[in-house]
PDB file of C-alpha atoms and ligand atoms in Angstrom:
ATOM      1  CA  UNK A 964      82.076 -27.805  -0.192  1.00 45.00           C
ATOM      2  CA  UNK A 965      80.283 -30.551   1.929  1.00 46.00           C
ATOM      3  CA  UNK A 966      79.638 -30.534   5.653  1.00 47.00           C
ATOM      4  CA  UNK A 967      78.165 -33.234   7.731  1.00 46.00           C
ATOM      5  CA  UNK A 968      75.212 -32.847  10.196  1.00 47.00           C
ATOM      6  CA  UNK A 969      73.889 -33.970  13.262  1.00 49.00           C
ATOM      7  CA  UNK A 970      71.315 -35.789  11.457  1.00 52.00           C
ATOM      8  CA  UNK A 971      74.240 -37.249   9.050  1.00 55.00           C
ATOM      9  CA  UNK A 972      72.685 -34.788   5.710  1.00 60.00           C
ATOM     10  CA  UNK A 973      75.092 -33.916   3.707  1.00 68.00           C
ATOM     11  CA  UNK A 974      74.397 -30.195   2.408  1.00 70.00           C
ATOM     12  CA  UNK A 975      76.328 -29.324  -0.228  1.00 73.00           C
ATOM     13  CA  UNK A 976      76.908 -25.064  -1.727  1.00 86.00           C
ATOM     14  CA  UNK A 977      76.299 -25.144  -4.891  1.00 91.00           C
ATOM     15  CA  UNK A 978      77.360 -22.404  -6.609  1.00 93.00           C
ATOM     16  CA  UNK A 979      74.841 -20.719  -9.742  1.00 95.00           C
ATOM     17  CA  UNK A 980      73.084 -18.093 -10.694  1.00 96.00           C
ATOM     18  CA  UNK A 981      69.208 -16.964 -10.031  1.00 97.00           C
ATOM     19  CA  UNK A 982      68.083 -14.372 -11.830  1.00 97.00           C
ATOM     20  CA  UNK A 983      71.149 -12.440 -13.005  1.00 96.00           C
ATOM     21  CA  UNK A 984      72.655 -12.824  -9.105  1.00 96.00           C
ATOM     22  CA  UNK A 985      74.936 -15.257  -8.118  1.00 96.00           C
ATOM     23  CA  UNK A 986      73.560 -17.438  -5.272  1.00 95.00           C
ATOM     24  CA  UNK A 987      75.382 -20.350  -2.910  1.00 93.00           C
ATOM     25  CA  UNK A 988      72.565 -22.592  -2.504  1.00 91.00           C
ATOM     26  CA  UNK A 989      72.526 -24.956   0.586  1.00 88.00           C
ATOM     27  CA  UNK A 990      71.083 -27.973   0.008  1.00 90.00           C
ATOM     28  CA  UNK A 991      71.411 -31.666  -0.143  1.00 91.00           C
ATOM     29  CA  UNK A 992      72.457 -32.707  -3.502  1.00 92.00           C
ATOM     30  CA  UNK A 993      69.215 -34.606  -4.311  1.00 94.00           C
ATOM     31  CA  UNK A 994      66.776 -32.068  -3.491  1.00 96.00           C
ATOM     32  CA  UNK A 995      64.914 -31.380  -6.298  1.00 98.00           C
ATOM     33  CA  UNK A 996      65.434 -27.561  -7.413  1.00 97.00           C
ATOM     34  CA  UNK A 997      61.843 -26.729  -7.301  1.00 98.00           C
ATOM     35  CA  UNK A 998      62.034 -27.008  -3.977  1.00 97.00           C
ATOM     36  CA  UNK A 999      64.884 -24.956  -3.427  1.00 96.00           C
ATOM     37  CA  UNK A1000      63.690 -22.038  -5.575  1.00 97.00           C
ATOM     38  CA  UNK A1001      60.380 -21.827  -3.369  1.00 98.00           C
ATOM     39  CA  UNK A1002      61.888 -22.824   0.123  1.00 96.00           C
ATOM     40  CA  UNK A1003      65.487 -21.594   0.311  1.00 94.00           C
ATOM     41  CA  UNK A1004      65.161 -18.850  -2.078  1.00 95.00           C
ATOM     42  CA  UNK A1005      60.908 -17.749  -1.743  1.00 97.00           C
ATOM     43  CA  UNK A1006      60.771 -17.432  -5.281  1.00 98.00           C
ATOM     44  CA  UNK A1007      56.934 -18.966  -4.962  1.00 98.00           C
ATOM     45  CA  UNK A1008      56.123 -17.721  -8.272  1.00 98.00           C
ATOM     46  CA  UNK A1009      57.773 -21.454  -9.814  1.00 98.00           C
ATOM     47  CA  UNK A1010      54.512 -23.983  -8.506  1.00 98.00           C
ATOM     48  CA  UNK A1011      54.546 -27.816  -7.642  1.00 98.00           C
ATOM     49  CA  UNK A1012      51.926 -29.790  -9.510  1.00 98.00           C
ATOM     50  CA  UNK A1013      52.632 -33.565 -10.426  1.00 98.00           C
ATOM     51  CA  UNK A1014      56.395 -34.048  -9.222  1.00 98.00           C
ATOM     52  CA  UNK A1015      57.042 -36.483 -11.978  1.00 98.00           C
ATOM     53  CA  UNK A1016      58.388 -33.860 -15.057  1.00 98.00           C
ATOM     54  CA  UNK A1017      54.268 -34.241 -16.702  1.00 98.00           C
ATOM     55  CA  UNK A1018      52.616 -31.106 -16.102  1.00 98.00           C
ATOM     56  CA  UNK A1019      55.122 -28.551 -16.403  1.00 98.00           C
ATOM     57  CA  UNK A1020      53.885 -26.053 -13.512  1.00 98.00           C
ATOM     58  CA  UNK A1021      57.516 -25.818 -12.172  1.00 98.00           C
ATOM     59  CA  UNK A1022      58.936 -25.405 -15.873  1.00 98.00           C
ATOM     60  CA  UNK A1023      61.888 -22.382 -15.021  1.00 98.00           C
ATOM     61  CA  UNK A1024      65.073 -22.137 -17.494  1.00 98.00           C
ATOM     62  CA  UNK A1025      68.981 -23.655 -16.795  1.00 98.00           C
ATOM     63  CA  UNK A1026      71.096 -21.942 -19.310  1.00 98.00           C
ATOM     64  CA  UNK A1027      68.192 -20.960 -21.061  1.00 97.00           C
ATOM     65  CA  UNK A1028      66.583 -24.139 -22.072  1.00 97.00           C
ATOM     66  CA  UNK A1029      62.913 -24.781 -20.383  1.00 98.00           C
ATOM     67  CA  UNK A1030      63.707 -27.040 -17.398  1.00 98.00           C
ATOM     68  CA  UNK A1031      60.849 -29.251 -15.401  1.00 98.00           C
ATOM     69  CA  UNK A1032      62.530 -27.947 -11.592  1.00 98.00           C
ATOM     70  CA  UNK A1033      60.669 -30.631  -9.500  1.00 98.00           C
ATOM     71  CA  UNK A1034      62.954 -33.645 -11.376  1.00 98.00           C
ATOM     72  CA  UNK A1035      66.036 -32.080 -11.089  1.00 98.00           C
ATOM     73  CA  UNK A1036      68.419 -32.337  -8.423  1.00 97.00           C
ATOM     74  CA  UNK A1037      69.819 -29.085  -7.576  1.00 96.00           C
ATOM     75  CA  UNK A1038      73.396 -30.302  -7.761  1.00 95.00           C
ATOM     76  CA  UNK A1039      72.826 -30.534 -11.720  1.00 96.00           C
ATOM     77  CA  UNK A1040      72.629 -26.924 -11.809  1.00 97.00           C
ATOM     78  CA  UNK A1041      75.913 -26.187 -10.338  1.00 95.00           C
ATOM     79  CA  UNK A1042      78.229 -23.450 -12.228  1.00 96.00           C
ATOM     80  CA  UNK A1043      74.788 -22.473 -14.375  1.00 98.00           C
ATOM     81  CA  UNK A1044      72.279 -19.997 -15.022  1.00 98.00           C
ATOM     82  CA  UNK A1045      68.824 -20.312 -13.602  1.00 98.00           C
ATOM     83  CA  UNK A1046      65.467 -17.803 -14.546  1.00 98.00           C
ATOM     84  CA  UNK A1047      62.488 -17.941 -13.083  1.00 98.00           C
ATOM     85  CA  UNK A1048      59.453 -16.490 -13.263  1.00 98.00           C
ATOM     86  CA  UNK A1049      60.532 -13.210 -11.104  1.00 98.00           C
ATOM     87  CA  UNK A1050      63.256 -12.750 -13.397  1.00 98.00           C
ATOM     88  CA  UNK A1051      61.305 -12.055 -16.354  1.00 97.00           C
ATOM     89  CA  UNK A1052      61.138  -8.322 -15.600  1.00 95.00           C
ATOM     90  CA  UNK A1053      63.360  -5.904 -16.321  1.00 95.00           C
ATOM     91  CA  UNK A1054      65.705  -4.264 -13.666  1.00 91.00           C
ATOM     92  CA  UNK A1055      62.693  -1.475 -14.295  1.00 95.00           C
ATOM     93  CA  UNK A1056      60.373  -3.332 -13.037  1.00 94.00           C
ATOM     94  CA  UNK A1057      58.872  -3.174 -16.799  1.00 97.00           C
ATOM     95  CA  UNK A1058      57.254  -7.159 -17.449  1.00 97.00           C
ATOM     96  CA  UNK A1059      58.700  -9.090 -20.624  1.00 97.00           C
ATOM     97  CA  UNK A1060      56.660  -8.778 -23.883  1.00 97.00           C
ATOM     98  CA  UNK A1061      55.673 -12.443 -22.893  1.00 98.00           C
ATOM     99  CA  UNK A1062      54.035 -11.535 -19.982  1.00 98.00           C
ATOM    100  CA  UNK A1063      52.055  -8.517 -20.852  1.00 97.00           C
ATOM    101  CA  UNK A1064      50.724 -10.376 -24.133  1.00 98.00           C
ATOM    102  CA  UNK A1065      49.548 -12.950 -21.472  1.00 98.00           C
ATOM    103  CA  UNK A1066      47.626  -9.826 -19.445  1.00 98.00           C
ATOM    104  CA  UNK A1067      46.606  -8.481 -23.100  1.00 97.00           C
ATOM    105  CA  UNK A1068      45.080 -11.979 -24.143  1.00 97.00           C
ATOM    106  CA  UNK A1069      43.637 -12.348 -20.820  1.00 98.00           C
ATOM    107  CA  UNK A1070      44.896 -15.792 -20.401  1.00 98.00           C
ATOM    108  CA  UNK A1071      44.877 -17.385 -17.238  1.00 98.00           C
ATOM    109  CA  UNK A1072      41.830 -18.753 -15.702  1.00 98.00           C
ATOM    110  CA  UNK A1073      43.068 -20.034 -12.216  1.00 98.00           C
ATOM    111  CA  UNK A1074      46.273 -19.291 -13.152  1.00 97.00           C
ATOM    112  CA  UNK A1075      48.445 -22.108 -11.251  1.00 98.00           C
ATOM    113  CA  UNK A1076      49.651 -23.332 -14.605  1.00 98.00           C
ATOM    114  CA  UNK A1077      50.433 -20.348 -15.763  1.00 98.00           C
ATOM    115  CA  UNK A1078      53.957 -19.440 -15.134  1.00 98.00           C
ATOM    116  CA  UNK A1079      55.408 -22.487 -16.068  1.00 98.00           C
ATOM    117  CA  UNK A1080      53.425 -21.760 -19.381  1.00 98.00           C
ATOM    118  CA  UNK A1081      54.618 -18.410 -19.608  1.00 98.00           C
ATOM    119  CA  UNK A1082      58.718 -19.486 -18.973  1.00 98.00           C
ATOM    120  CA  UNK A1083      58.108 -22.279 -21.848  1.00 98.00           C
ATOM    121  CA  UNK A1084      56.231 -19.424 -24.159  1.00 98.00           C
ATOM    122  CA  UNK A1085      59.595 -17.275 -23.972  1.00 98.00           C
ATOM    123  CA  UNK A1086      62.182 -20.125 -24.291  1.00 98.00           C
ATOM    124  CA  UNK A1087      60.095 -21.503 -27.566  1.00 98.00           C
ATOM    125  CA  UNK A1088      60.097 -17.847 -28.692  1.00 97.00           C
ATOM    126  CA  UNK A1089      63.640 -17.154 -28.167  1.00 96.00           C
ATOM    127  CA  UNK A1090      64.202 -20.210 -30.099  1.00 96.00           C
ATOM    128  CA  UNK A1091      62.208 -19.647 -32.783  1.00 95.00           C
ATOM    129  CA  UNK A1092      61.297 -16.049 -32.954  1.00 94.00           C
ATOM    130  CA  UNK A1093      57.843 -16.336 -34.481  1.00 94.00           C
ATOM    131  CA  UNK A1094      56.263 -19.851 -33.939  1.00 96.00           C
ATOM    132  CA  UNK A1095      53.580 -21.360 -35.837  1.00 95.00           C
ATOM    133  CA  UNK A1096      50.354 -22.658 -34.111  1.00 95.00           C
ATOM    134  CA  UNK A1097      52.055 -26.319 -34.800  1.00 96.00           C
ATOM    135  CA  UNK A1098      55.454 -24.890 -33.710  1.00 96.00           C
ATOM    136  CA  UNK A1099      53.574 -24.075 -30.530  1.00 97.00           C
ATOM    137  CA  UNK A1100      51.130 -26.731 -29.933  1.00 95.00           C
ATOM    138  CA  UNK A1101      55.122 -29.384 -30.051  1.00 96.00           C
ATOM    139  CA  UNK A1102      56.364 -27.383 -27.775  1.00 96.00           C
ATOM    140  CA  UNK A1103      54.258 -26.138 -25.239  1.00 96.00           C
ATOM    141  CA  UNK A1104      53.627 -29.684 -23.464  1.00 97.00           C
ATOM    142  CA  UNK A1105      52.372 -27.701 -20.260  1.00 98.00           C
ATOM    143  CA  UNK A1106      49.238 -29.119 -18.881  1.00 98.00           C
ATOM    144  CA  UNK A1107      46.534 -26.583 -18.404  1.00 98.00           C
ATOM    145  CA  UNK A1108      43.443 -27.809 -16.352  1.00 97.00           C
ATOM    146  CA  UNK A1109      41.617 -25.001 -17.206  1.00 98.00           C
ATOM    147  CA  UNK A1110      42.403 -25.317 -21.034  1.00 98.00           C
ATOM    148  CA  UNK A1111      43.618 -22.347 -21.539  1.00 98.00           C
ATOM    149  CA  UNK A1112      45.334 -23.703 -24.791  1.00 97.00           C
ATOM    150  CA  UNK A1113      43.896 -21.039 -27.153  1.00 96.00           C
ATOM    151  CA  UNK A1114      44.383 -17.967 -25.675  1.00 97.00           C
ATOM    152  CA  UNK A1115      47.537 -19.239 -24.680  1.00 98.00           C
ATOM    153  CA  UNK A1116      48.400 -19.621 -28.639  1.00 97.00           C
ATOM    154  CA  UNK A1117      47.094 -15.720 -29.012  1.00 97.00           C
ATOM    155  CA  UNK A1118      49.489 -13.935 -26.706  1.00 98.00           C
ATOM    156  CA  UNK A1119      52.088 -15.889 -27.967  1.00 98.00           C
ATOM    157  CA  UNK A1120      51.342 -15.229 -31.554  1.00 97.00           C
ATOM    158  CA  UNK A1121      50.828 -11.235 -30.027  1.00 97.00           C
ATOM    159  CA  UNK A1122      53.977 -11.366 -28.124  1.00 97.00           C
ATOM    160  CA  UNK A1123      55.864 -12.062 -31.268  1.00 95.00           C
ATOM    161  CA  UNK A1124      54.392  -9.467 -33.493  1.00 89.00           C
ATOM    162  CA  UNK A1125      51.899 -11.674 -35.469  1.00 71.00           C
ATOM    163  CA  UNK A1126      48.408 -10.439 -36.364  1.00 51.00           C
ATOM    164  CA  UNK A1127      46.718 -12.522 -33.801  1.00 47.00           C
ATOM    165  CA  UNK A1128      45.475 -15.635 -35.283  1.00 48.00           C
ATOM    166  CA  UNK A1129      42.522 -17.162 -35.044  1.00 45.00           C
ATOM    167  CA  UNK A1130      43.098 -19.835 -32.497  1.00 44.00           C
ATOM    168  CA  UNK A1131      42.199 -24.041 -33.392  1.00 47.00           C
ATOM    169  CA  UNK A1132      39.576 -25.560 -30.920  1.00 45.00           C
ATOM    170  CA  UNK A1133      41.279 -27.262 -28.169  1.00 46.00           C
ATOM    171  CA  UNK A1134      39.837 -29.582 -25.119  1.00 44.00           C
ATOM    172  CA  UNK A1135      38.329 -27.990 -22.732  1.00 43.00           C
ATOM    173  CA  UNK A1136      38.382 -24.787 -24.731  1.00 40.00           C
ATOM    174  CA  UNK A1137      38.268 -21.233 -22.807  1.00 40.00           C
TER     175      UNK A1137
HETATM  176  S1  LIG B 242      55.382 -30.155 -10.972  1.00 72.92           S
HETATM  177 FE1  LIG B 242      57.077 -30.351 -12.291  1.00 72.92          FE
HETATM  178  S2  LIG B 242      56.248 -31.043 -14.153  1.00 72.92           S
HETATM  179 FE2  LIG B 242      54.550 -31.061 -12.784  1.00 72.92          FE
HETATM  180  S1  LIG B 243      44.775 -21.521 -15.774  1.00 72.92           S
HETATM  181 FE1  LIG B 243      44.030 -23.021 -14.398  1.00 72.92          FE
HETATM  182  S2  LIG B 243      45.344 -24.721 -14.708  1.00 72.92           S
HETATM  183 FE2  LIG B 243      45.907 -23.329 -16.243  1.00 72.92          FE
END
């Protein structure tokens, strides 16, 4: 559905799913979903860092696959399923193995990176169960300014059940 505005926007409800609950979202079709998830919805956990798909900050999951929110127009996500940081959890309140690995290994520094690096952790291990340390150094792409990298490697290796490994020197090591 599409109405017209004073100001001659064109919002548009787009129909999806945050979290497990279905949501109308109001927004021009354009707007980039990032923005939507933090200023319709106040789900402020998803951040903004580059805007151009590079650093991975705003990384949340459309049908399950890791998604860069700030390049993508919210009318792509139409009819489909959208998790984000909050929804990790169980309806318990309990946090996903992912995240208390992440608490375990200590990992974040400043932490802004960090949930985009913790929604690209659980879509790589849903997809691959038990990644290797080159398994996870392809995949995780997410830029961490505080170079996080190998503890980041350790909780995922914990999350998954491995003996932790013992994580390769990285830039900026931590
Ligand atoms: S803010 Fe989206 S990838 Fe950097
Ligand atoms: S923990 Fe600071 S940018 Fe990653």
């Amino acid at each position: 559905m599409k109405r017209s505005l004073g100001r001659e926007l064109i919002f548009m409800a787009i129909q999806t799913s945050i979290n497990g609950k279905p949501v109308a979202l109001a927004a021009e079709p354009d707007t980039p979903l990032l923005w939507v998830i933090r200023e319709e919805l106040g789900l402020t956990g998803t951040k903004f860092g580059c805007g151009i798909a590079a650093c991975g900050a705003c990384t949340v999951h459309v049908n399950g696959e890791p998604t860069r929110s700030c390049s993508l127009p919210v009318s792509e996500v139409a009819g489909k399923s959208i998790t984000t940081i909050e929804g990790l959890k169980s309806a318990d309140g309990t946090l996903h193995a992912v995240q208390q690995a992440w608490i375990s290994a200590q990992v974040p520094q400043c932490g802004y990176c960090q949930s985009g690096q913790i929604m690209a952790a659980v879509a790589l291990i849903e997809k691959t169960g038990s990644p290797s340390d080159a398994q996870i150094d392809e995949a995780m792409t997410n830029i961490c300014r505080c170079g996080t990298y190998p503890r980041i490697r350790k909780a995922i290796h914990a999350a998954t059940g491995q003996a932790a490994k013992a994580a390769k020197p990285a830039e900026g090591g931590a």
